[in-house]
């Protein structure tokens, strides 16, 4: 379930305030290179221009069992919508989570989220190559959107 503003205190969740740039890439764990962030921003620009969708990417040091709830809160704070997706990488917790918007849930299921995240990210994530992990996943998701909107 989503937390209300009153429940979302600094002791409960890390800050999910958006950066001044308005980017959908929040590298709070400083795990991504500047080049990767630029590529992700360019990918999101293409996705927005072509399909009016975005893929949020968050790195954090959350280290708790409810990463899915944290990812949902980040998606909400980013202003992501029903056709968007978000991937959250918990660096210190050695975990990641991909969530799809409600409007595409029938076509991109929870199992698809798990499969895409694992197949695209697991090997690189285990090697702590977070750049390759998010670039491979977001490329695969960009391709999925291309097929979906064909």
N, CA and C atoms as an extended XYZ file, in Angstrom:
450
Properties=species:S:1:pos:R:3:atomname:S:1:resname:S:1:resid:I:1 pbc="F F F"
N         0.838       -1.186        0.000 N   UNK     1
C         0.000        0.000        0.000 CA  UNK     1
C         0.875        1.240        0.000 C   UNK     1
N         0.341        2.316       -0.488 N   UNK     2
C         1.092        3.563       -0.577 CA  UNK     2
C         1.039        4.299        0.753 C   UNK     2
N         2.104        4.981        1.067 N   UNK     3
C         2.182        5.749        2.300 CA  UNK     3
C         1.623        7.136        2.085 C   UNK     3
N         0.936        7.655        3.080 N   UNK     4
C         0.467        9.024        2.998 CA  UNK     4
C         1.632        9.957        3.271 C   UNK     4
N         1.467       11.228        2.945 N   UNK     5
C         2.529       12.207        3.161 CA  UNK     5
C         2.943       12.247        4.634 C   UNK     5
N         1.967       12.137        5.541 N   UNK     6
C         2.269       12.178        6.972 CA  UNK     6
C         3.090       10.972        7.421 C   UNK     6
N         2.855        9.824        6.777 N   UNK     7
C         3.594        8.619        7.139 CA  UNK     7
C         5.003        8.602        6.553 C   UNK     7
N         5.218        9.373        5.503 N   UNK     8
C         6.505        9.358        4.798 CA  UNK     8
C         7.445       10.366        5.438 C   UNK     8
N         8.028        9.966        6.538 N   UNK     9
C         8.951       10.831        7.259 CA  UNK     9
C        10.371       10.363        6.984 C   UNK     9
N        11.380       11.213        7.274 N   UNK    10
C        12.761       10.803        7.021 CA  UNK    10
C        13.147        9.489        7.697 C   UNK    10
N        12.527        9.157        8.819 N   UNK    11
C        12.864        7.910        9.493 CA  UNK    11
C        12.267        6.698        8.780 C   UNK    11
N        11.226        6.911        7.968 N   UNK    12
C        10.564        5.804        7.286 CA  UNK    12
C        11.170        5.516        5.918 C   UNK    12
N        11.380        6.557        5.125 N   UNK    13
C        11.859        6.382        3.756 CA  UNK    13
C        12.922        7.411        3.418 C   UNK    13
N        13.878        7.023        2.580 N   UNK    14
C        14.807        8.036        2.074 CA  UNK    14
C        14.039        9.070        1.266 C   UNK    14
N        14.633       10.203        1.065 N   UNK    15
C        13.985       11.256        0.291 CA  UNK    15
C        13.728       10.780       -1.129 C   UNK    15
N        12.546       11.083       -1.633 N   UNK    16
C        12.244       10.773       -3.024 CA  UNK    16
C        11.935       12.055       -3.783 C   UNK    16
N        12.451       13.165       -3.281 N   UNK    17
C        12.213       14.443       -3.957 CA  UNK    17
C        12.913       14.452       -5.308 C   UNK    17
N        12.229       14.933       -6.345 N   UNK    18
C        12.839       14.931       -7.670 CA  UNK    18
C        13.991       15.920       -7.769 C   UNK    18
N        14.963       15.621       -8.611 N   UNK    19
C        16.058       16.552       -8.828 CA  UNK    19
C        15.572       17.779       -9.601 C   UNK    19
N        16.325       18.832       -9.523 N   UNK    20
C        15.945       20.077      -10.198 CA  UNK    20
C        15.843       19.891      -11.710 C   UNK    20
N        16.597       18.954      -12.269 N   UNK    21
C        16.635       18.758      -13.718 CA  UNK    21
C        15.324       18.213      -14.280 C   UNK    21
N        14.508       17.589      -13.430 N   UNK    22
C        13.293       16.965      -13.922 CA  UNK    22
C        13.555       15.629      -14.597 C   UNK    22
N        14.747       15.116      -14.479 N   UNK    23
C        15.126       13.840      -15.070 CA  UNK    23
C        14.355       12.704      -14.409 C   UNK    23
N        14.143       11.633      -15.167 N   UNK    24
C        13.543       10.423      -14.617 CA  UNK    24
C        14.621        9.455      -14.146 C   UNK    24
N        15.840        9.931      -13.988 N   UNK    25
C        16.949        9.127      -13.483 CA  UNK    25
C        17.403        9.749      -12.174 C   UNK    25
N        17.191        9.020      -11.090 N   UNK    26
C        17.607        9.477       -9.757 CA  UNK    26
C        18.706        8.542       -9.271 C   UNK    26
N        19.950        8.966       -9.405 N   UNK    27
C        21.092        8.146       -9.015 CA  UNK    27
C        21.516        8.497       -7.584 C   UNK    27
N        20.632        8.225       -6.636 N   UNK    28
C        20.889        8.579       -5.238 CA  UNK    28
C        22.054        7.804       -4.632 C   UNK    28
N        22.370        6.633       -5.176 N   UNK    29
C        23.479        5.823       -4.666 CA  UNK    29
C        24.783        6.115       -5.406 C   UNK    29
N        24.761        7.055       -6.334 N   UNK    30
C        25.947        7.372       -7.146 CA  UNK    30
C        26.547        6.110       -7.768 C   UNK    30
N        25.664        5.290       -8.335 N   UNK    31
C        26.089        4.009       -8.905 CA  UNK    31
C        26.243        4.064      -10.419 C   UNK    31
N        25.777        5.147      -11.046 N   UNK    32
C        25.778        5.232      -12.506 CA  UNK    32
C        26.757        6.297      -12.984 C   UNK    32
N        27.338        6.060      -14.140 N   UNK    33
C        28.243        7.041      -14.728 CA  UNK    33
C        27.439        8.179      -15.353 C   UNK    33
N        28.095        9.305      -15.545 N   UNK    34
C        27.445       10.445      -16.203 CA  UNK    34
C        27.003       10.060      -17.610 C   UNK    34
N        27.805        9.252      -18.284 N   UNK    35
C        27.460        8.806      -19.639 CA  UNK    35
C        26.183        7.979      -19.639 C   UNK    35
N        26.064        7.073      -18.663 N   UNK    36
C        24.855        6.247      -18.574 CA  UNK    36
C        23.634        7.107      -18.289 C   UNK    36
N        23.753        8.049      -17.381 N   UNK    37
C        22.633        8.938      -17.067 CA  UNK    37
C        22.216        9.707      -18.319 C   UNK    37
N        23.190       10.187      -19.072 N   UNK    38
C        22.893       10.903      -20.319 CA  UNK    38
C        22.172        9.976      -21.309 C   UNK    38
N        22.644        8.733      -21.450 N   UNK    39
C        21.995        7.773      -22.357 CA  UNK    39
C        20.568        7.476      -21.910 C   UNK    39
N        20.369        7.338      -20.610 N   UNK    40
C        19.023        7.074      -20.096 CA  UNK    40
C        18.102        8.262      -20.344 C   UNK    40
N        18.620        9.469      -20.143 N   UNK    41
C        17.828       10.668      -20.420 CA  UNK    41
C        17.469       10.747      -21.907 C   UNK    41
N        18.439       10.432      -22.779 N   UNK    42
C        18.180       10.436      -24.221 CA  UNK    42
C        17.147        9.374      -24.597 C   UNK    42
N        17.241        8.201      -23.969 N   UNK    43
C        16.266        7.131      -24.228 CA  UNK    43
C        14.873        7.606      -23.820 C   UNK    43
N        14.779        8.239      -22.656 N   UNK    44
C        13.478        8.737      -22.207 CA  UNK    44
C        12.953        9.842      -23.121 C   UNK    44
N        13.830       10.673      -23.634 N   UNK    45
C        13.396       11.698      -24.597 CA  UNK    45
C        12.791       11.037      -25.835 C   UNK    45
N        13.462        9.985      -26.349 N   UNK    46
C        12.938        9.253      -27.511 CA  UNK    46
C        11.591        8.611      -27.187 C   UNK    46
N        11.508        7.949      -26.038 N   UNK    47
C        10.267        7.284      -25.643 CA  UNK    47
C         9.123        8.282      -25.519 C   UNK    47
N         9.430        9.453      -24.970 N   UNK    48
C         8.388       10.463      -24.821 CA  UNK    48
C         7.944       10.989      -26.188 C   UNK    48
N         8.932       11.261      -27.049 N   UNK    49
C         8.616       11.786      -28.382 CA  UNK    49
C         7.799       10.786      -29.209 C   UNK    49
N         8.123        9.509      -29.095 N   UNK    50
C         7.471        8.488      -29.919 CA  UNK    50
C         6.158        7.974      -29.327 C   UNK    50
N         6.145        7.746      -28.001 N   UNK    51
C         5.026        7.024      -27.386 CA  UNK    51
C         4.422        7.720      -26.164 C   UNK    51
N         4.976        8.859      -25.762 N   UNK    52
C         4.518        9.571      -24.562 CA  UNK    52
C         4.623        8.708      -23.305 C   UNK    52
N         5.734        7.978      -23.184 N   UNK    53
C         5.998        7.159      -22.002 CA  UNK    53
C         7.398        7.459      -21.484 C   UNK    53
N         7.640        7.065      -20.234 N   UNK    54
C         8.945        7.238      -19.603 CA  UNK    54
C         9.284        6.001      -18.794 C   UNK    54
N        10.588        5.786      -18.626 N   UNK    55
C        11.084        4.723      -17.751 CA  UNK    55
C        11.904        5.393      -16.657 C   UNK    55
N        11.394        5.340      -15.440 N   UNK    56
C        12.134        5.877      -14.308 CA  UNK    56
C        13.232        4.909      -13.905 C   UNK    56
N        14.394        5.452      -13.525 N   UNK    57
C        15.510        4.642      -13.044 CA  UNK    57
C        15.983        5.262      -11.734 C   UNK    57
N        15.994        4.459      -10.667 N   UNK    58
C        16.400        4.943       -9.353 CA  UNK    58
C        17.472        4.006       -8.804 C   UNK    58
N        18.564        4.599       -8.306 N   UNK    59
C        19.509        3.818       -7.511 CA  UNK    59
C        19.437        4.360       -6.097 C   UNK    59
N        19.540        3.456       -5.125 N   UNK    60
C        19.423        3.870       -3.725 CA  UNK    60
C        20.202        2.904       -2.844 C   UNK    60
N        20.320        3.263       -1.586 N   UNK    61
C        20.859        2.373       -0.560 CA  UNK    61
C        19.753        2.180        0.471 C   UNK    61
N        18.729        1.488        0.061 N   UNK    62
C        17.502        1.331        0.849 CA  UNK    62
C        17.642        0.207        1.867 C   UNK    62
N        18.070       -0.969        1.408 N   UNK    63
C        18.408       -2.100        2.272 CA  UNK    63
C        17.272       -2.539        3.191 C   UNK    63
N        16.063       -2.595        2.636 N   UNK    64
C        14.923       -3.109        3.398 CA  UNK    64
C        14.130       -4.070        2.520 C   UNK    64
N        13.168       -4.753        3.128 N   UNK    65
C        12.414       -5.791        2.424 CA  UNK    65
C        11.299       -5.258        1.545 C   UNK    65
N        10.939       -3.978        1.672 N   UNK    66
C         9.789       -3.450        0.932 CA  UNK    66
C        10.224       -2.541       -0.218 C   UNK    66
N        11.203       -3.010       -1.013 N   UNK    67
C        11.707       -2.223       -2.135 CA  UNK    67
C        10.598       -1.921       -3.138 C   UNK    67
N         9.639       -2.831       -3.284 N   UNK    68
C         8.525       -2.597       -4.197 CA  UNK    68
C         7.717       -1.367       -3.775 C   UNK    68
N         7.492       -1.200       -2.482 N   UNK    69
C         6.754       -0.021       -1.990 CA  UNK    69
C         7.559        1.255       -2.208 C   UNK    69
N         8.865        1.167       -1.979 N   UNK    70
C         9.728        2.329       -2.215 CA  UNK    70
C         9.706        2.709       -3.699 C   UNK    70
N         9.768        1.707       -4.571 N   UNK    71
C         9.728        1.960       -6.012 CA  UNK    71
C         8.409        2.624       -6.410 C   UNK    71
N         7.309        2.150       -5.840 N   UNK    72
C         5.997        2.764       -6.128 CA  UNK    72
C         5.974        4.220       -5.682 C   UNK    72
N         6.564        4.507       -4.516 N   UNK    73
C         6.583        5.883       -4.026 CA  UNK    73
C         7.435        6.760       -4.942 C   UNK    73
N         8.566        6.232       -5.402 N   UNK    74
C         9.409        6.988       -6.337 CA  UNK    74
C         8.650        7.268       -7.632 C   UNK    74
N         7.942        6.264       -8.152 N   UNK    75
C         7.168        6.439       -9.388 CA  UNK    75
C         6.126        7.539       -9.204 C   UNK    75
N         5.465        7.519       -8.059 N   UNK    76
C         4.463        8.543       -7.778 CA  UNK    76
C         5.109        9.927       -7.687 C   UNK    76
N         6.240       10.005       -6.990 N   UNK    77
C         6.923       11.288       -6.824 CA  UNK    77
C         7.483       11.810       -8.145 C   UNK    77
N         7.851       10.901       -9.052 N   UNK    78
C         8.335       11.300      -10.375 CA  UNK    78
C         7.198       11.767      -11.273 C   UNK    78
N         5.982       11.399      -10.907 N   UNK    79
C         4.837       11.728      -11.744 CA  UNK    79
C         4.642       10.744      -12.880 C   UNK    79
N         5.145        9.529      -12.717 N   UNK    80
C         4.988        8.516      -13.764 CA  UNK    80
C         3.527        8.092      -13.858 C   UNK    80
N         3.109        7.707      -15.063 N   UNK    81
C         1.713        7.373      -15.308 CA  UNK    81
C         1.486        5.909      -15.608 C   UNK    81
N         0.289        5.620      -16.065 N   UNK    82
C        -0.168        4.256      -16.253 CA  UNK    82
C         0.508        3.476      -17.355 C   UNK    82
N         1.182        4.151      -18.271 N   UNK    83
C         1.895        3.455      -19.349 CA  UNK    83
C         3.408        3.477      -19.144 C   UNK    83
N         3.848        4.036      -18.027 N   UNK    84
C         5.272        4.159      -17.727 CA  UNK    84
C         5.761        2.966      -16.907 C   UNK    84
N         7.078        2.899      -16.730 N   UNK    85
C         7.697        1.866      -15.895 CA  UNK    85
C         8.761        2.523      -15.033 C   UNK    85
N         9.142        1.811      -13.964 N   UNK    86
C        10.251        2.270      -13.125 CA  UNK    86
C        11.053        1.054      -12.687 C   UNK    86
N        12.378        1.201      -12.702 N   UNK    87
C        13.261        0.179      -12.153 CA  UNK    87
C        14.045        0.835      -11.013 C   UNK    87
N        14.071        0.153       -9.894 N   UNK    88
C        14.769        0.652       -8.711 CA  UNK    88
C        15.855       -0.351       -8.345 C   UNK    88
N        17.088        0.133       -8.226 N   UNK    89
C        18.221       -0.702       -7.848 CA  UNK    89
C        18.639       -0.331       -6.437 C   UNK    89
N        18.526       -1.268       -5.523 N   UNK    90
C        18.962       -1.082       -4.140 CA  UNK    90
C        20.380       -1.635       -4.038 C   UNK    90
N        21.341       -0.741       -4.080 N   UNK    91
C        22.746       -1.152       -4.144 CA  UNK    91
C        23.168       -1.852       -2.853 C   UNK    91
N        22.914       -1.227       -1.698 N   UNK    92
C        23.339       -1.831       -0.427 CA  UNK    92
C        22.522       -3.077       -0.100 C   UNK    92
N        21.266       -3.118       -0.555 N   UNK    93
C        20.414       -4.278       -0.300 CA  UNK    93
C        20.558       -5.377       -1.334 C   UNK    93
N        21.382       -5.132       -2.372 N   UNK    94
C        21.647       -6.102       -3.434 CA  UNK    94
C        20.348       -6.648       -4.030 C   UNK    94
N        19.473       -5.721       -4.422 N   UNK    95
C        18.183       -6.107       -4.968 CA  UNK    95
C        17.756       -5.081       -6.012 C   UNK    95
N        16.803       -5.458       -6.859 N   UNK    96
C        16.241       -4.535       -7.835 CA  UNK    96
C        14.782       -4.880       -8.049 C   UNK    96
N        14.033       -3.911       -8.560 N   UNK    97
C        12.599       -4.112       -8.737 CA  UNK    97
C        12.135       -3.318       -9.947 C   UNK    97
N        11.390       -3.958      -10.835 N   UNK    98
C        10.792       -3.306      -11.999 CA  UNK    98
C         9.282       -3.317      -11.832 C   UNK    98
N         8.668       -2.151      -11.983 N   UNK    99
C         7.216       -2.020      -11.863 CA  UNK    99
C         6.674       -1.347      -13.118 C   UNK    99
N         5.548       -1.866      -13.603 N   UNK   100
C         4.874       -1.300      -14.766 CA  UNK   100
C         3.649       -0.520      -14.307 C   UNK   100
N         3.241        0.444      -15.133 N   UNK   101
C         2.032        1.203      -14.849 CA  UNK   101
C         0.779        0.345      -15.005 C   UNK   101
N        -0.276        0.738      -14.321 N   UNK   102
C        -1.520       -0.042      -14.326 CA  UNK   102
C        -2.136       -0.203      -15.706 C   UNK   102
N        -1.955        0.778      -16.589 N   UNK   103
C        -2.613        0.727      -17.894 CA  UNK   103
C        -1.993       -0.294      -18.847 C   UNK   103
N        -0.796       -0.768      -18.553 N   UNK   104
C        -0.178       -1.789      -19.420 CA  UNK   104
C        -0.019       -3.122      -18.703 C   UNK   104
N        -0.543       -3.216      -17.492 N   UNK   105
C        -0.380       -4.424      -16.665 CA  UNK   105
C        -0.914       -5.692      -17.346 C   UNK   105
N        -1.954       -5.555      -18.166 N   UNK   106
C        -2.499       -6.729      -18.853 CA  UNK   106
C        -1.545       -7.207      -19.948 C   UNK   106
N        -0.846       -6.271      -20.597 N   UNK   107
C         0.051       -6.613      -21.699 CA  UNK   107
C         1.501       -6.820      -21.261 C   UNK   107
N         1.874       -6.193      -20.159 N   UNK   108
C         3.212       -6.374      -19.578 CA  UNK   108
C         2.977       -6.746      -18.118 C   UNK   108
N         2.936       -8.049      -17.859 N   UNK   109
C         2.487       -8.580      -16.572 CA  UNK   109
C         3.564       -8.477      -15.492 C   UNK   109
N         3.180       -8.813      -14.272 N   UNK   110
C         4.158       -8.875      -13.182 CA  UNK   110
C         5.247       -9.902      -13.496 C   UNK   110
N         4.848      -11.023      -14.124 N   UNK   111
C         5.840      -12.023      -14.530 CA  UNK   111
C         6.792      -11.452      -15.576 C   UNK   111
N         6.269      -10.639      -16.501 N   UNK   112
C         7.136       -9.986      -17.481 CA  UNK   112
C         8.140       -9.080      -16.771 C   UNK   112
N         7.673       -8.347      -15.778 N   UNK   113
C         8.580       -7.477      -15.016 CA  UNK   113
C         9.718       -8.295      -14.410 C   UNK   113
N         9.361       -9.389      -13.763 N   UNK   114
C        10.383      -10.248      -13.151 CA  UNK   114
C        11.327      -10.822      -14.191 C   UNK   114
N        10.752      -11.317      -15.292 N   UNK   115
C        11.572      -11.938      -16.338 CA  UNK   115
C        12.517      -10.938      -16.999 C   UNK   115
N        11.986       -9.785      -17.388 N   UNK   116
C        12.826       -8.769      -18.032 CA  UNK   116
C        13.941       -8.318      -17.088 C   UNK   116
N        13.573       -8.030      -15.847 N   UNK   117
C        14.575       -7.550      -14.890 CA  UNK   117
C        15.677       -8.588      -14.700 C   UNK   117
N        15.280       -9.833      -14.504 N   UNK   118
C        16.275      -10.875      -14.272 CA  UNK   118
C        17.128      -11.109      -15.511 C   UNK   118
N        16.474      -11.303      -16.653 N   UNK   119
C        17.222      -11.635      -17.867 CA  UNK   119
C        18.148      -10.502      -18.309 C   UNK   119
N        17.712       -9.272      -18.118 N   UNK   120
C        18.503       -8.137      -18.601 CA  UNK   120
C        19.523       -7.629      -17.586 C   UNK   120
N        19.265       -7.850      -16.311 N   UNK   121
C        20.091       -7.181      -15.303 CA  UNK   121
C        20.909       -8.093      -14.401 C   UNK   121
N        20.482       -9.311      -14.170 N   UNK   122
C        21.079      -10.129      -13.107 CA  UNK   122
C        22.592      -10.279      -13.236 C   UNK   122
N        23.062      -10.644      -14.417 N   UNK   123
C        24.496      -10.889      -14.594 CA  UNK   123
C        25.310       -9.629      -14.311 C   UNK   123
N        24.911       -8.510      -14.898 N   UNK   124
C        25.639       -7.255      -14.687 CA  UNK   124
C        25.493       -6.762      -13.257 C   UNK   124
N        24.294       -6.872      -12.699 N   UNK   125
C        24.057       -6.417      -11.325 CA  UNK   125
C        24.929       -7.197      -10.344 C   UNK   125
N        25.024       -8.511      -10.529 N   UNK   126
C        25.840       -9.350       -9.646 CA  UNK   126
C        27.321       -8.958       -9.720 C   UNK   126
N        27.755       -8.454      -10.878 N   UNK   127
C        29.142       -8.000      -11.043 CA  UNK   127
C        29.315       -6.545      -10.630 C   UNK   127
N        28.230       -5.932      -10.123 N   UNK   128
C        28.215       -4.526       -9.720 CA  UNK   128
C        28.445       -3.585      -10.901 C   UNK   128
N        28.058       -4.031      -12.089 N   UNK   129
C        28.109       -3.188      -13.278 CA  UNK   129
C        26.703       -2.636      -13.510 C   UNK   129
N        26.360       -1.641      -12.714 N   UNK   130
C        24.998       -1.095      -12.718 CA  UNK   130
C        24.695       -0.341      -14.008 C   UNK   130
N        25.714        0.233      -14.624 N   UNK   131
C        25.527        0.911      -15.909 CA  UNK   131
C        24.985       -0.076      -16.941 C   UNK   131
N        25.674       -1.196      -17.138 N   UNK   132
C        25.227       -2.187      -18.114 CA  UNK   132
C        23.853       -2.741      -17.752 C   UNK   132
N        23.617       -2.947      -16.461 N   UNK   133
C        22.336       -3.507      -16.014 CA  UNK   133
C        21.171       -2.621      -16.453 C   UNK   133
N        21.251       -1.325      -16.154 N   UNK   134
C        20.111       -0.455      -16.489 CA  UNK   134
C        20.040       -0.150      -17.981 C   UNK   134
N        21.186       -0.077      -18.642 N   UNK   135
C        21.154        0.184      -20.083 CA  UNK   135
C        20.563       -1.000      -20.842 C   UNK   135
N        20.927       -2.223      -20.450 N   UNK   136
C        20.381       -3.399      -21.129 CA  UNK   136
C        18.879       -3.510      -20.873 C   UNK   136
N        18.452       -3.298      -19.633 N   UNK   137
C        17.029       -3.390      -19.324 CA  UNK   137
C        16.232       -2.315      -20.056 C   UNK   137
N        16.665       -1.077      -19.980 N   UNK   138
C        15.879       -0.003      -20.589 CA  UNK   138
C        15.873       -0.117      -22.118 C   UNK   138
N        16.925       -0.661      -22.718 N   UNK   139
C        16.932       -0.919      -24.166 CA  UNK   139
C        15.877       -1.969      -24.502 C   UNK   139
N        15.817       -3.034      -23.712 N   UNK   140
C        14.815       -4.081      -23.942 CA  UNK   140
C        13.405       -3.520      -23.754 C   UNK   140
N        13.219       -2.659      -22.769 N   UNK   141
C        11.902       -2.051      -22.550 CA  UNK   141
C        11.545       -1.085      -23.672 C   UNK   141
N        12.537       -0.344      -24.169 N   UNK   142
C        12.298        0.536      -25.308 CA  UNK   142
C        11.843       -0.295      -26.513 C   UNK   142
N        12.482       -1.434      -26.737 N   UNK   143
C        12.080       -2.323      -27.828 CA  UNK   143
C        10.662       -2.851      -27.607 C   UNK   143
N        10.335       -3.198      -26.351 N   UNK   144
C         8.987       -3.676      -26.041 CA  UNK   144
C         7.952       -2.603      -26.373 C   UNK   144
N         8.217       -1.374      -25.958 N   UNK   145
C         7.295       -0.282      -26.280 CA  UNK   145
C         7.138       -0.134      -27.794 C   UNK   145
N         8.223       -0.276      -28.534 N   UNK   146
C         8.151       -0.174      -29.988 CA  UNK   146
C         7.209       -1.200      -30.584 C   UNK   146
N         7.268       -2.439      -30.063 N   UNK   147
C         6.363       -3.491      -30.529 CA  UNK   147
C         4.932       -3.224      -30.062 C   UNK   147
N         4.777       -2.769      -28.842 N   UNK   148
C         3.466       -2.521      -28.244 CA  UNK   148
C         2.692       -1.448      -29.006 C   UNK   148
N         3.391       -0.411      -29.426 N   UNK   149
C         2.733        0.706      -30.109 CA  UNK   149
C         2.742        0.576      -31.633 C   UNK   149
N         3.198       -0.560      -32.154 N   UNK   150
C         3.247       -0.775      -33.596 CA  UNK   150
C         1.864       -0.900      -34.179 C   UNK   150
